[in-house]
């Protein structure tokens, strides 16, 4: 069970400034997403970015290996199998029986020039 949140920073940018899209992927399921699951993210950036720098959980990615990007249209997509996300963890309070869920989280960051 995945949710994806996209944020943009900064919210005000000058021409030729750097803009960052951050995708936070949360897994509240009890099974991790692995490279065999072929999960992908597709988005069209508006404004269109140039000179992209892409990281996944802080590790640099290479265009054509983990993602593709078209600077003409702004279409960005991760390649199948590039987005592993850990499973959620569950703990049960022995006194109350209440179960607490901590989602598995992965972060994709895309920075470029406007």
PDB file of C-alpha atoms in Angstrom:
ATOM      1  CA  UNK A   1       0.000   0.000   0.000  1.00  0.00           C
ATOM      2  CA  UNK A   2       1.888   3.039  -1.317  1.00  0.00           C
ATOM      3  CA  UNK A   3       1.332   6.771  -1.055  1.00  0.00           C
ATOM      4  CA  UNK A   4       3.395   9.403  -2.831  1.00  0.00           C
ATOM      5  CA  UNK A   5       3.694  13.015  -1.773  1.00  0.00           C
ATOM      6  CA  UNK A   6       5.314  15.580  -4.098  1.00  0.00           C
ATOM      7  CA  UNK A   7       6.689  18.851  -2.769  1.00  0.00           C
ATOM      8  CA  UNK A   8       8.329  21.745  -4.564  1.00  0.00           C
ATOM      9  CA  UNK A   9      11.006  24.070  -3.243  1.00  0.00           C
ATOM     10  CA  UNK A  10      11.576  26.905  -3.265  1.00  0.00           C
ATOM     11  CA  UNK A  11       8.040  28.088  -3.960  1.00  0.00           C
ATOM     12  CA  UNK A  12       9.278  31.337  -5.538  1.00  0.00           C
ATOM     13  CA  UNK A  13      12.135  31.136  -8.014  1.00  0.00           C
ATOM     14  CA  UNK A  14      13.862  33.487 -10.404  1.00  0.00           C
ATOM     15  CA  UNK A  15      14.625  32.637 -14.022  1.00  0.00           C
ATOM     16  CA  UNK A  16      17.676  30.354 -14.254  1.00  0.00           C
ATOM     17  CA  UNK A  17      17.218  29.417 -10.601  1.00  0.00           C
ATOM     18  CA  UNK A  18      17.324  25.859  -9.203  1.00  0.00           C
ATOM     19  CA  UNK A  19      14.084  24.088  -8.370  1.00  0.00           C
ATOM     20  CA  UNK A  20      13.660  20.813  -6.475  1.00  0.00           C
ATOM     21  CA  UNK A  21      10.821  18.306  -6.680  1.00  0.00           C
ATOM     22  CA  UNK A  22      10.828  15.841  -3.788  1.00  0.00           C
ATOM     23  CA  UNK A  23       8.772  12.656  -4.006  1.00  0.00           C
ATOM     24  CA  UNK A  24       8.291  10.909  -0.663  1.00  0.00           C
ATOM     25  CA  UNK A  25       7.091   7.338  -1.139  1.00  0.00           C
ATOM     26  CA  UNK A  26       5.537   5.627   1.884  1.00  0.00           C
ATOM     27  CA  UNK A  27       4.721   1.944   2.131  1.00  0.00           C
ATOM     28  CA  UNK A  28       2.242   1.050   4.870  1.00  0.00           C
ATOM     29  CA  UNK A  29       2.034  -2.542   3.686  1.00  0.00           C
ATOM     30  CA  UNK A  30       3.814  -5.472   5.300  1.00  0.00           C
ATOM     31  CA  UNK A  31       5.679  -6.377   2.083  1.00  0.00           C
ATOM     32  CA  UNK A  32       8.600  -4.337   0.710  1.00  0.00           C
ATOM     33  CA  UNK A  33       8.560  -3.029  -2.847  1.00  0.00           C
ATOM     34  CA  UNK A  34      11.498  -4.659  -4.612  1.00  0.00           C
ATOM     35  CA  UNK A  35      13.155  -4.249  -7.999  1.00  0.00           C
ATOM     36  CA  UNK A  36      11.009  -7.089  -9.365  1.00  0.00           C
ATOM     37  CA  UNK A  37       7.800  -5.150  -8.613  1.00  0.00           C
ATOM     38  CA  UNK A  38       8.459  -2.653 -11.430  1.00  0.00           C
ATOM     39  CA  UNK A  39       6.971   0.323  -9.551  1.00  0.00           C
ATOM     40  CA  UNK A  40       7.518   3.606 -11.427  1.00  0.00           C
ATOM     41  CA  UNK A  41       6.851   7.321 -11.017  1.00  0.00           C
ATOM     42  CA  UNK A  42       5.866   9.439 -14.011  1.00  0.00           C
ATOM     43  CA  UNK A  43       5.412  13.204 -13.895  1.00  0.00           C
ATOM     44  CA  UNK A  44       5.509  16.143 -16.286  1.00  0.00           C
ATOM     45  CA  UNK A  45       7.462  19.012 -14.799  1.00  0.00           C
ATOM     46  CA  UNK A  46       6.008  22.473 -15.290  1.00  0.00           C
ATOM     47  CA  UNK A  47       8.101  24.523 -15.481  1.00  0.00           C
ATOM     48  CA  UNK A  48      10.379  22.311 -17.554  1.00  0.00           C
ATOM     49  CA  UNK A  49      13.777  21.759 -15.936  1.00  0.00           C
ATOM     50  CA  UNK A  50      17.244  21.519 -17.476  1.00  0.00           C
ATOM     51  CA  UNK A  51      20.542  20.255 -16.050  1.00  0.00           C
ATOM     52  CA  UNK A  52      18.812  17.614 -13.902  1.00  0.00           C
ATOM     53  CA  UNK A  53      20.349  16.088 -10.781  1.00  0.00           C
ATOM     54  CA  UNK A  54      18.406  13.070  -9.497  1.00  0.00           C
ATOM     55  CA  UNK A  55      18.936  11.163  -6.249  1.00  0.00           C
ATOM     56  CA  UNK A  56      17.113   8.278  -4.609  1.00  0.00           C
ATOM     57  CA  UNK A  57      17.609   8.008  -0.862  1.00  0.00           C
ATOM     58  CA  UNK A  58      20.665  10.241  -1.264  1.00  0.00           C
ATOM     59  CA  UNK A  59      22.322   8.153  -4.015  1.00  0.00           C
ATOM     60  CA  UNK A  60      22.864   9.807  -7.413  1.00  0.00           C
ATOM     61  CA  UNK A  61      21.005   8.359 -10.367  1.00  0.00           C
ATOM     62  CA  UNK A  62      21.976   8.263 -14.051  1.00  0.00           C
ATOM     63  CA  UNK A  63      19.637   9.111 -16.920  1.00  0.00           C
ATOM     64  CA  UNK A  64      18.886   6.035 -18.997  1.00  0.00           C
ATOM     65  CA  UNK A  65      19.806   3.718 -16.119  1.00  0.00           C
ATOM     66  CA  UNK A  66      17.300   4.605 -13.363  1.00  0.00           C
ATOM     67  CA  UNK A  67      15.210   7.317 -15.068  1.00  0.00           C
ATOM     68  CA  UNK A  68      14.405   9.057 -18.337  1.00  0.00           C
ATOM     69  CA  UNK A  69      13.716  12.747 -18.856  1.00  0.00           C
ATOM     70  CA  UNK A  70      12.667  14.727 -21.920  1.00  0.00           C
ATOM     71  CA  UNK A  71      13.780  18.373 -21.645  1.00  0.00           C
ATOM     72  CA  UNK A  72      11.477  19.266 -24.540  1.00  0.00           C
ATOM     73  CA  UNK A  73       8.241  18.130 -22.865  1.00  0.00           C
ATOM     74  CA  UNK A  74       9.247  17.964 -19.180  1.00  0.00           C
ATOM     75  CA  UNK A  75       8.228  14.289 -19.028  1.00  0.00           C
ATOM     76  CA  UNK A  76      10.095  12.453 -16.252  1.00  0.00           C
ATOM     77  CA  UNK A  77       9.788   8.775 -15.424  1.00  0.00           C
ATOM     78  CA  UNK A  78      11.671   6.302 -13.306  1.00  0.00           C
ATOM     79  CA  UNK A  79      12.523   3.015 -14.947  1.00  0.00           C
ATOM     80  CA  UNK A  80      10.886  -0.210 -13.743  1.00  0.00           C
ATOM     81  CA  UNK A  81      12.662  -1.732 -10.774  1.00  0.00           C
ATOM     82  CA  UNK A  82      14.486   1.442  -9.715  1.00  0.00           C
ATOM     83  CA  UNK A  83      12.254   2.241  -6.704  1.00  0.00           C
ATOM     84  CA  UNK A  84      12.623  -0.224  -3.836  1.00  0.00           C
ATOM     85  CA  UNK A  85      10.664   0.832  -0.754  1.00  0.00           C
ATOM     86  CA  UNK A  86      10.910  -0.984   2.585  1.00  0.00           C
ATOM     87  CA  UNK A  87       7.867  -2.509   4.236  1.00  0.00           C
ATOM     88  CA  UNK A  88       6.199  -0.826   7.178  1.00  0.00           C
ATOM     89  CA  UNK A  89       7.048  -1.968  10.683  1.00  0.00           C
ATOM     90  CA  UNK A  90       4.419  -2.762  13.257  1.00  0.00           C
ATOM     91  CA  UNK A  91       4.669  -2.760  17.026  1.00  0.00           C
ATOM     92  CA  UNK A  92       2.047  -3.750  19.531  1.00  0.00           C
ATOM     93  CA  UNK A  93       1.817  -2.219  22.977  1.00  0.00           C
ATOM     94  CA  UNK A  94       1.694  -5.210  25.334  1.00  0.00           C
ATOM     95  CA  UNK A  95      -0.439  -3.347  27.864  1.00  0.00           C
ATOM     96  CA  UNK A  96      -3.104  -1.915  25.556  1.00  0.00           C
ATOM     97  CA  UNK A  97      -2.796  -4.144  22.497  1.00  0.00           C
ATOM     98  CA  UNK A  98      -2.683  -1.024  20.327  1.00  0.00           C
ATOM     99  CA  UNK A  99      -0.715  -1.513  17.108  1.00  0.00           C
ATOM    100  CA  UNK A 100       1.475   1.289  15.796  1.00  0.00           C
ATOM    101  CA  UNK A 101       2.499   1.406  12.136  1.00  0.00           C
ATOM    102  CA  UNK A 102       5.696   3.083  10.961  1.00  0.00           C
ATOM    103  CA  UNK A 103       5.696   3.323   7.143  1.00  0.00           C
ATOM    104  CA  UNK A 104       8.678   2.285   5.081  1.00  0.00           C
ATOM    105  CA  UNK A 105       9.937   5.431   3.351  1.00  0.00           C
ATOM    106  CA  UNK A 106      12.021   6.219   0.274  1.00  0.00           C
ATOM    107  CA  UNK A 107      12.767   9.666  -1.158  1.00  0.00           C
ATOM    108  CA  UNK A 108      13.301  10.617  -4.811  1.00  0.00           C
ATOM    109  CA  UNK A 109      14.718  14.114  -5.355  1.00  0.00           C
ATOM    110  CA  UNK A 110      14.869  15.852  -8.744  1.00  0.00           C
ATOM    111  CA  UNK A 111      16.632  19.221  -9.005  1.00  0.00           C
ATOM    112  CA  UNK A 112      17.016  21.297 -12.135  1.00  0.00           C
ATOM    113  CA  UNK A 113      17.339  24.759 -13.565  1.00  0.00           C
ATOM    114  CA  UNK A 114      14.240  26.688 -14.602  1.00  0.00           C
TER     115      UNK A 114
END
